[in-house]
Short mmCIF file of C-alpha atoms in Angstrom, two decimals:
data_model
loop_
_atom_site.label_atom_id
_atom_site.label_comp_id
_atom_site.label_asym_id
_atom_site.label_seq_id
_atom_site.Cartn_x
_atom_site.Cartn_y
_atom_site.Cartn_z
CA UNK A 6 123.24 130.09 81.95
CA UNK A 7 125.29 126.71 81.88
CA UNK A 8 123.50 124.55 79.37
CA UNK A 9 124.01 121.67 81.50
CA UNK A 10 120.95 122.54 84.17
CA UNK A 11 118.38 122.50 81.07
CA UNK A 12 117.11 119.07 80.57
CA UNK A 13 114.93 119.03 77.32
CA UNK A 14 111.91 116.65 77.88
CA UNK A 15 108.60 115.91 75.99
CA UNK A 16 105.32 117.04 76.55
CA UNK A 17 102.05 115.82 75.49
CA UNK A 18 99.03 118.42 75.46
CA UNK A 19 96.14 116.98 77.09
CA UNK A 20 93.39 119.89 77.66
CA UNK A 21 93.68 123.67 75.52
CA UNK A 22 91.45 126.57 75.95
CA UNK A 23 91.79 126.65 79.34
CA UNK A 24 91.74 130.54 81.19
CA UNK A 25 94.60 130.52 83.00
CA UNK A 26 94.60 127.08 85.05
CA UNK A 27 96.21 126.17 88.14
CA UNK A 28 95.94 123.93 91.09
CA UNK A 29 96.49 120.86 89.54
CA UNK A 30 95.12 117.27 90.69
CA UNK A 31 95.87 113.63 89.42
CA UNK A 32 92.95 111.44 90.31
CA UNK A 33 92.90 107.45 90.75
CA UNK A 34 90.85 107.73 87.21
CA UNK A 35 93.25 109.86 84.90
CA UNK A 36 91.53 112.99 85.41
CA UNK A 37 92.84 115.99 86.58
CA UNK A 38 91.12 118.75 88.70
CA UNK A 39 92.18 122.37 88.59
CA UNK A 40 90.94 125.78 88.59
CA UNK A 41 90.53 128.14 85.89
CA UNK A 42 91.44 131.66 87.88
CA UNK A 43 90.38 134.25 84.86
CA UNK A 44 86.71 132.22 85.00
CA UNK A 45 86.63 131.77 88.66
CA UNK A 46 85.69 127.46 88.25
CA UNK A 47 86.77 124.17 89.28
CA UNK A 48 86.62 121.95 86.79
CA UNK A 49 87.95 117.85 85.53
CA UNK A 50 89.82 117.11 82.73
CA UNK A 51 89.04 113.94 81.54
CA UNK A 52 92.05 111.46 80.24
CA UNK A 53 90.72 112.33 76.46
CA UNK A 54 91.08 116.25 77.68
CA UNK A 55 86.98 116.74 77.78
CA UNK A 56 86.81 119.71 80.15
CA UNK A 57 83.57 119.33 82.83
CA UNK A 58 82.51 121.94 85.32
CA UNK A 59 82.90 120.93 89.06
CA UNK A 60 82.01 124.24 90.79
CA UNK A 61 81.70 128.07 90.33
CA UNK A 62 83.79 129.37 93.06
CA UNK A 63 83.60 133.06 92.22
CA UNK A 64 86.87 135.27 92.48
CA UNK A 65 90.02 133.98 91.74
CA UNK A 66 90.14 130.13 92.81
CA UNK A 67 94.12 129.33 92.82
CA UNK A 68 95.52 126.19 94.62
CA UNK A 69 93.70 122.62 95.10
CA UNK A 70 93.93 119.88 97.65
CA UNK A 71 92.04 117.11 98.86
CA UNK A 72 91.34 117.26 102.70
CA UNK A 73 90.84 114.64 105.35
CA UNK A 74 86.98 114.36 104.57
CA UNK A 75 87.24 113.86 100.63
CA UNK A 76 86.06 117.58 99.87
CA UNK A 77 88.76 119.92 97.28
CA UNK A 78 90.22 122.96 99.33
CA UNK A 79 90.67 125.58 97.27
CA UNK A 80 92.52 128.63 97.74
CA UNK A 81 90.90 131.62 96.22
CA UNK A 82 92.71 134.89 96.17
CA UNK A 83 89.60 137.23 95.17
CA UNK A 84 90.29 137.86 91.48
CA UNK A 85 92.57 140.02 88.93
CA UNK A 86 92.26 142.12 86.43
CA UNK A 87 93.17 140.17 82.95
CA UNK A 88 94.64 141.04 80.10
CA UNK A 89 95.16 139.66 76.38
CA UNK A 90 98.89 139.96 74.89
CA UNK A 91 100.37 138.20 72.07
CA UNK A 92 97.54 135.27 72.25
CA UNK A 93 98.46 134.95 75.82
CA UNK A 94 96.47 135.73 78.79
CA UNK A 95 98.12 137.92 81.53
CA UNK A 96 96.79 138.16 84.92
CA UNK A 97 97.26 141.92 86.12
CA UNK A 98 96.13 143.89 89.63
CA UNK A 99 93.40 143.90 91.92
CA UNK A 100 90.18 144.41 90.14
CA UNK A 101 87.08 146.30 91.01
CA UNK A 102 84.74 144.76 92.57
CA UNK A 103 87.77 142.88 95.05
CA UNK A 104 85.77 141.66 97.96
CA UNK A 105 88.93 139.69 99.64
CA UNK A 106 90.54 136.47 99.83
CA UNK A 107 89.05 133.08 101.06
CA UNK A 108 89.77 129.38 101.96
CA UNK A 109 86.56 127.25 100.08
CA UNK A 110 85.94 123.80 100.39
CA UNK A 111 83.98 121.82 97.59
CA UNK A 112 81.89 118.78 97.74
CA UNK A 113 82.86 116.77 94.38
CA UNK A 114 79.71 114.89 94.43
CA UNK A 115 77.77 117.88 94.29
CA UNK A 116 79.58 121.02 93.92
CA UNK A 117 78.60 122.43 96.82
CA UNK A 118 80.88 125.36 98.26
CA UNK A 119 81.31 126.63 101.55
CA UNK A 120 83.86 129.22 102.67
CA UNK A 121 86.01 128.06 105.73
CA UNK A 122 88.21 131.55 106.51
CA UNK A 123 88.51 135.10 105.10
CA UNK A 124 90.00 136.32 107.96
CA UNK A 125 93.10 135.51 110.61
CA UNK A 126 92.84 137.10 113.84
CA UNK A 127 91.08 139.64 112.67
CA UNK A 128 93.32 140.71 109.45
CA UNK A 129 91.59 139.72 106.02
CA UNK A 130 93.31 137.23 104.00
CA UNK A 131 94.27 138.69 101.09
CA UNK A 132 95.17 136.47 98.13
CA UNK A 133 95.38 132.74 99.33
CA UNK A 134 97.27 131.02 96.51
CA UNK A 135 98.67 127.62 97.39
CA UNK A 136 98.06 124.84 99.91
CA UNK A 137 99.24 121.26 101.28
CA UNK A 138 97.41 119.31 103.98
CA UNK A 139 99.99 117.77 106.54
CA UNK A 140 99.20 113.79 107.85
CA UNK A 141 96.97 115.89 110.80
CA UNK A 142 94.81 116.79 108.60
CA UNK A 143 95.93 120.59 108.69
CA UNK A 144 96.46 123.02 106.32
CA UNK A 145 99.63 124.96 105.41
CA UNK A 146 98.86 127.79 102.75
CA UNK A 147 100.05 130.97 101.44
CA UNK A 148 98.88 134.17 100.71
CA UNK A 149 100.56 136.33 98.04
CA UNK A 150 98.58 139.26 98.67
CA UNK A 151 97.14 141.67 96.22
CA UNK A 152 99.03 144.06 93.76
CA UNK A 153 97.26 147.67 93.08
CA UNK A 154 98.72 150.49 90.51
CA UNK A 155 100.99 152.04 93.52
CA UNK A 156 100.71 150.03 96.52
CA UNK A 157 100.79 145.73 97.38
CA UNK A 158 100.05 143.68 100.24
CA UNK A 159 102.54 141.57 102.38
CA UNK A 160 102.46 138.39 102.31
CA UNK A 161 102.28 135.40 104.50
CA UNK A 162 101.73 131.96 105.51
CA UNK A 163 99.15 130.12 107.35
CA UNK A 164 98.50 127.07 109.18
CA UNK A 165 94.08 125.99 109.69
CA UNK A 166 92.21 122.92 110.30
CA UNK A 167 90.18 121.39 107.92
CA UNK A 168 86.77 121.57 109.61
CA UNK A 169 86.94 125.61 109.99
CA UNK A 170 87.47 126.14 113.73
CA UNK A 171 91.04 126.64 113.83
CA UNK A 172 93.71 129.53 111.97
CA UNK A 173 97.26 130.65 112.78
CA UNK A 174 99.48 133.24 111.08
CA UNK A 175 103.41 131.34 111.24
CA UNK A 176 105.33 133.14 108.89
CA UNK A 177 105.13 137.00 108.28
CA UNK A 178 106.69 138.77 106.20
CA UNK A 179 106.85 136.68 103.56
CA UNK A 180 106.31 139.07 100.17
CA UNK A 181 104.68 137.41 97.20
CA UNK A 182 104.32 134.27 99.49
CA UNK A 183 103.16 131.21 96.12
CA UNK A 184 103.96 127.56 96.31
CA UNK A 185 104.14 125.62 99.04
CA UNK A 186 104.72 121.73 99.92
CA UNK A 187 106.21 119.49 102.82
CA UNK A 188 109.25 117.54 102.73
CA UNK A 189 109.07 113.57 103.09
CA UNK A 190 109.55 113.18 106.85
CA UNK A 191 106.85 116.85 107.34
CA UNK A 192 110.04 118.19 109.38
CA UNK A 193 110.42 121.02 106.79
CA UNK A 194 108.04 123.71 105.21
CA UNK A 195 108.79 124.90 101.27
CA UNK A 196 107.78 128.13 100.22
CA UNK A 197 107.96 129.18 96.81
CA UNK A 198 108.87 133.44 96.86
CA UNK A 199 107.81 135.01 93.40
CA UNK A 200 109.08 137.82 92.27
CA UNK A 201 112.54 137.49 93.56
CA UNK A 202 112.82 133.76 92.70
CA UNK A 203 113.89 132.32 96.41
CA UNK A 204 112.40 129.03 98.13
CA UNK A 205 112.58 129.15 101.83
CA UNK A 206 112.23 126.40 104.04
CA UNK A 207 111.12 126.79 107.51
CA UNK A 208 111.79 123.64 110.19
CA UNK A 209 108.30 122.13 111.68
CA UNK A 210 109.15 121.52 115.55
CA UNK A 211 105.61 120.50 115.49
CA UNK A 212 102.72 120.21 113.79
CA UNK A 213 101.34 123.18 112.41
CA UNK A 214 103.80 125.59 113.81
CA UNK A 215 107.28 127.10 111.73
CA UNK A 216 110.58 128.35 113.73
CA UNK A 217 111.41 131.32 111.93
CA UNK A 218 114.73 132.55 112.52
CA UNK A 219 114.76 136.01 114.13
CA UNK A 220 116.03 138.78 111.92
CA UNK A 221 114.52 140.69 108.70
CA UNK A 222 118.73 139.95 106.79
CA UNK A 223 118.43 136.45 108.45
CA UNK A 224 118.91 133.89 105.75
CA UNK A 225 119.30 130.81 107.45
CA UNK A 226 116.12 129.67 106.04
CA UNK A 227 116.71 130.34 102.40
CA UNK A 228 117.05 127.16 100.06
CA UNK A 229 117.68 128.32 97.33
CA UNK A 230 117.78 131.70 95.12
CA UNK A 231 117.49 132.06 91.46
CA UNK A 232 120.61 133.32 89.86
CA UNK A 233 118.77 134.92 87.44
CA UNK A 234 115.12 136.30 86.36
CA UNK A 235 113.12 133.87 87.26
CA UNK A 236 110.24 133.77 89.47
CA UNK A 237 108.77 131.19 91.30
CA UNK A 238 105.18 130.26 91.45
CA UNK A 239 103.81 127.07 92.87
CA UNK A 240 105.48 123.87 93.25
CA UNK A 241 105.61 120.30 94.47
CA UNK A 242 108.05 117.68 96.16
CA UNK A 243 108.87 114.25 94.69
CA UNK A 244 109.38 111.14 96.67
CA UNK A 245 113.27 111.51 97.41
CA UNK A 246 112.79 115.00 98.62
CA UNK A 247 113.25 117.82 95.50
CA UNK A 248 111.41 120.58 95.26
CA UNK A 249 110.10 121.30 92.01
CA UNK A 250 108.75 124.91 91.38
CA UNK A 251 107.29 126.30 88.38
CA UNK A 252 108.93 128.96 86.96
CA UNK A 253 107.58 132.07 85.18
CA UNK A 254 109.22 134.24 83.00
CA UNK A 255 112.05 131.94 81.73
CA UNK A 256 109.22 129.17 81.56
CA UNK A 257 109.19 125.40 83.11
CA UNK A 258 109.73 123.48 85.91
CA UNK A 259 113.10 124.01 88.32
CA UNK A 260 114.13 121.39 90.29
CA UNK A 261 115.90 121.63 93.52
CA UNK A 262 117.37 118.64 96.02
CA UNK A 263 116.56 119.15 99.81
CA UNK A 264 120.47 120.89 100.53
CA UNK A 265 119.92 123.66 98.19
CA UNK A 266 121.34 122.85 94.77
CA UNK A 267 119.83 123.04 91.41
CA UNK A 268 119.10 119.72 89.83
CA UNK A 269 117.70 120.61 86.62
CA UNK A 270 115.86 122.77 84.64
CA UNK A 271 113.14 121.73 82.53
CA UNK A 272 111.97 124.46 79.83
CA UNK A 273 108.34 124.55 78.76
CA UNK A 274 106.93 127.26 76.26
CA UNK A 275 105.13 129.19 78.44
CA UNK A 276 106.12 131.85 80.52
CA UNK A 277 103.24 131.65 83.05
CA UNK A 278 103.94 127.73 83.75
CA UNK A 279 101.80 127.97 86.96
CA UNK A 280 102.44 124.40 88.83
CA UNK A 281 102.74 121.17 88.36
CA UNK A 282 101.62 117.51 90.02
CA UNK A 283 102.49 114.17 90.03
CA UNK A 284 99.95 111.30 88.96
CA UNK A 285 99.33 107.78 87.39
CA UNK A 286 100.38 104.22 89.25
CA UNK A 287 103.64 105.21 89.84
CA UNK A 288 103.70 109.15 90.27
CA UNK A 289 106.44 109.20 87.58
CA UNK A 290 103.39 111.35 85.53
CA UNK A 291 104.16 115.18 85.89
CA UNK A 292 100.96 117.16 84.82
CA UNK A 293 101.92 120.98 84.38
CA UNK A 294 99.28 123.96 83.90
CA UNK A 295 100.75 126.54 81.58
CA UNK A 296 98.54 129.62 83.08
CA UNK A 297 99.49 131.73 79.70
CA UNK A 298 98.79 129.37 76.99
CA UNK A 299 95.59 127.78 78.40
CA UNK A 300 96.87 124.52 78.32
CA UNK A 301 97.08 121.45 80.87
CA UNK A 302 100.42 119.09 79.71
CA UNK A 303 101.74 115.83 80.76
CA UNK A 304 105.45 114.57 80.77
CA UNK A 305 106.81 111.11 81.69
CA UNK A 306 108.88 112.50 84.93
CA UNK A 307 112.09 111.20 85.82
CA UNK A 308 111.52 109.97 89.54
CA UNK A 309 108.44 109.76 91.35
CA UNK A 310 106.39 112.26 92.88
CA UNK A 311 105.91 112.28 96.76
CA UNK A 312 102.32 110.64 97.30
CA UNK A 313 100.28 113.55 98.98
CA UNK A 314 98.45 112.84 102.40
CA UNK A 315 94.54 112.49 101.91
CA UNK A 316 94.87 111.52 97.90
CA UNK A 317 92.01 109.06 96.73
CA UNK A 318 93.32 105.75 95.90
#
């Protein structure tokens, strides 16, 4: 790979020990919510990385976002099987027990949880993974479906209201659907594909509903495709438009500009980097959950992050 694309960059550790965490948060205070998916909690990291439980979700809680009513949606794709390698934990496929995927909602005052969807239309979510709420106060999340020792799911994306009354399947097929996030002006969808390392991006002619291009060897809608192994997990979008996706197996965060073309590279230690968010007065505070090593990290970010719809002030 040309050495060019990797931008080296400090990191400072703020939270270890962590079981695989995800879904990251920046709050008006310096904390940071997230999930830990291997013990099936939300929890807050405080600015001095003291870890505090906010709920037990159950499963295998995945993405966060704030909605229009101040509650934490979290996406919870049912739980894995884990494994211990090398002092690193590995999430692996459906476990026993696998009662389905969910959409939750959580009070932050109180913890309370209620489950909003586990089904569209009559077909069972799977593995909901990631989510963004648009300015209508609707949800756009994906659902990477579940692996098993022969056989997976196929993925997809979905677009629901906040209040539970309201779900809509917009893009299917999408295998190993992950990370997902809205461009500036909410004309464009970004969808983070894992195993083959792709982000597509699907035009909004409206809210809550993607054109997809007819066509299974269509590729109008492809941003961008990795060149090499790496696979894409979740991801956000800064203020002038990149996407930034975590990246597992080579490790870190890639960014991308909105016409396709790589930006940079930034290489963290961990091969399960799982996402990453944008926090303090100026968003220019990247906060990265590195799934493998347990650990929550913070970098001083080179441009802003795009300030998400529905974020306490």
């Amino acid at each position: 790979r040309p050495q060019k694309e990797e931008i080296q960059m400090h990191y400072e550790v703020v939270a270890d020990g962590l079981r695989f965490p995800e879904g990251p948060i920046a709050m008006p205070d310096g904390s940071t919510l997230l999930v830990e998916i291997e013990r099936g909690t939300a929890r807050r990291v405080d600015p001095e990385g003291k870890v505090s439980v906010v709920a037990d979700l159950g499963g295998g809680p995945n993405g966060l976002a704030i909605g229009p009513d101040g509650r934490c949606y979290v996406c919870n794709n049912g739980g894995m099987e884990w494994h211990e390698r090398d002092g690193m934990l590995i999430p692996g496929h459906q476990p026993a027990g696998y009662r389905g995927g969910s959409i939750q909602a959580v009070a932050l005052d109180t913890g309370q949880v209620e489950t909003l969807y586990t089904h569209c239309e009559g077909e069972p979510l799977k593995a909901p993974n990631d989510l963004v709420f648009d300015r209508h106060g609707g949800m756009w999340f994906t659902d990477n479906g579940k692996r098993r020792a022969r056989t997976e799911d196929v993925g997809a994306v979905y677009y629901a209201k906040a209040d539970g009354s309201f779900i809509s399947e917009q893009v299917y097929p999408c295998s190993h659907a992950n990370g997902v996030g809205l461009s500036p002006d909410e004309q464009w969808l970004y969808v983070a594909e894992t195993m083959v390392g792709r982000v597509w991006r699907y035009n909004l002619p409206e809210p809550g509903r993607a054109a997809v291009p007819a066509g299974l060897l269509n590729g109008e809608s492809l941003l961008y495709g990795a060149p090499g192994f790496d696979l894409y997990d979740s991801l956000a979008v800064e203020e002038c438009g990149n996407v930034c996706v975590a990246t597992l197996a080579r490790g870190g965060i890639t960014v991308i500009d909105p016409q396709g073309n790589l930006v940079e590279h930034v290489p963290l230690p961990d091969p399960g980097t799982t996402n990453i968010c944008f926090g303090g007065s100026d968003r220019r505070t990247a906060y990265v959950t590195l799934g493998c090593m347990g650990q929550l990290v913070k970098l001083n970010w080179p441009r802003p992050g795009l300030a998400l719809n529905f974020s306490p002030e």
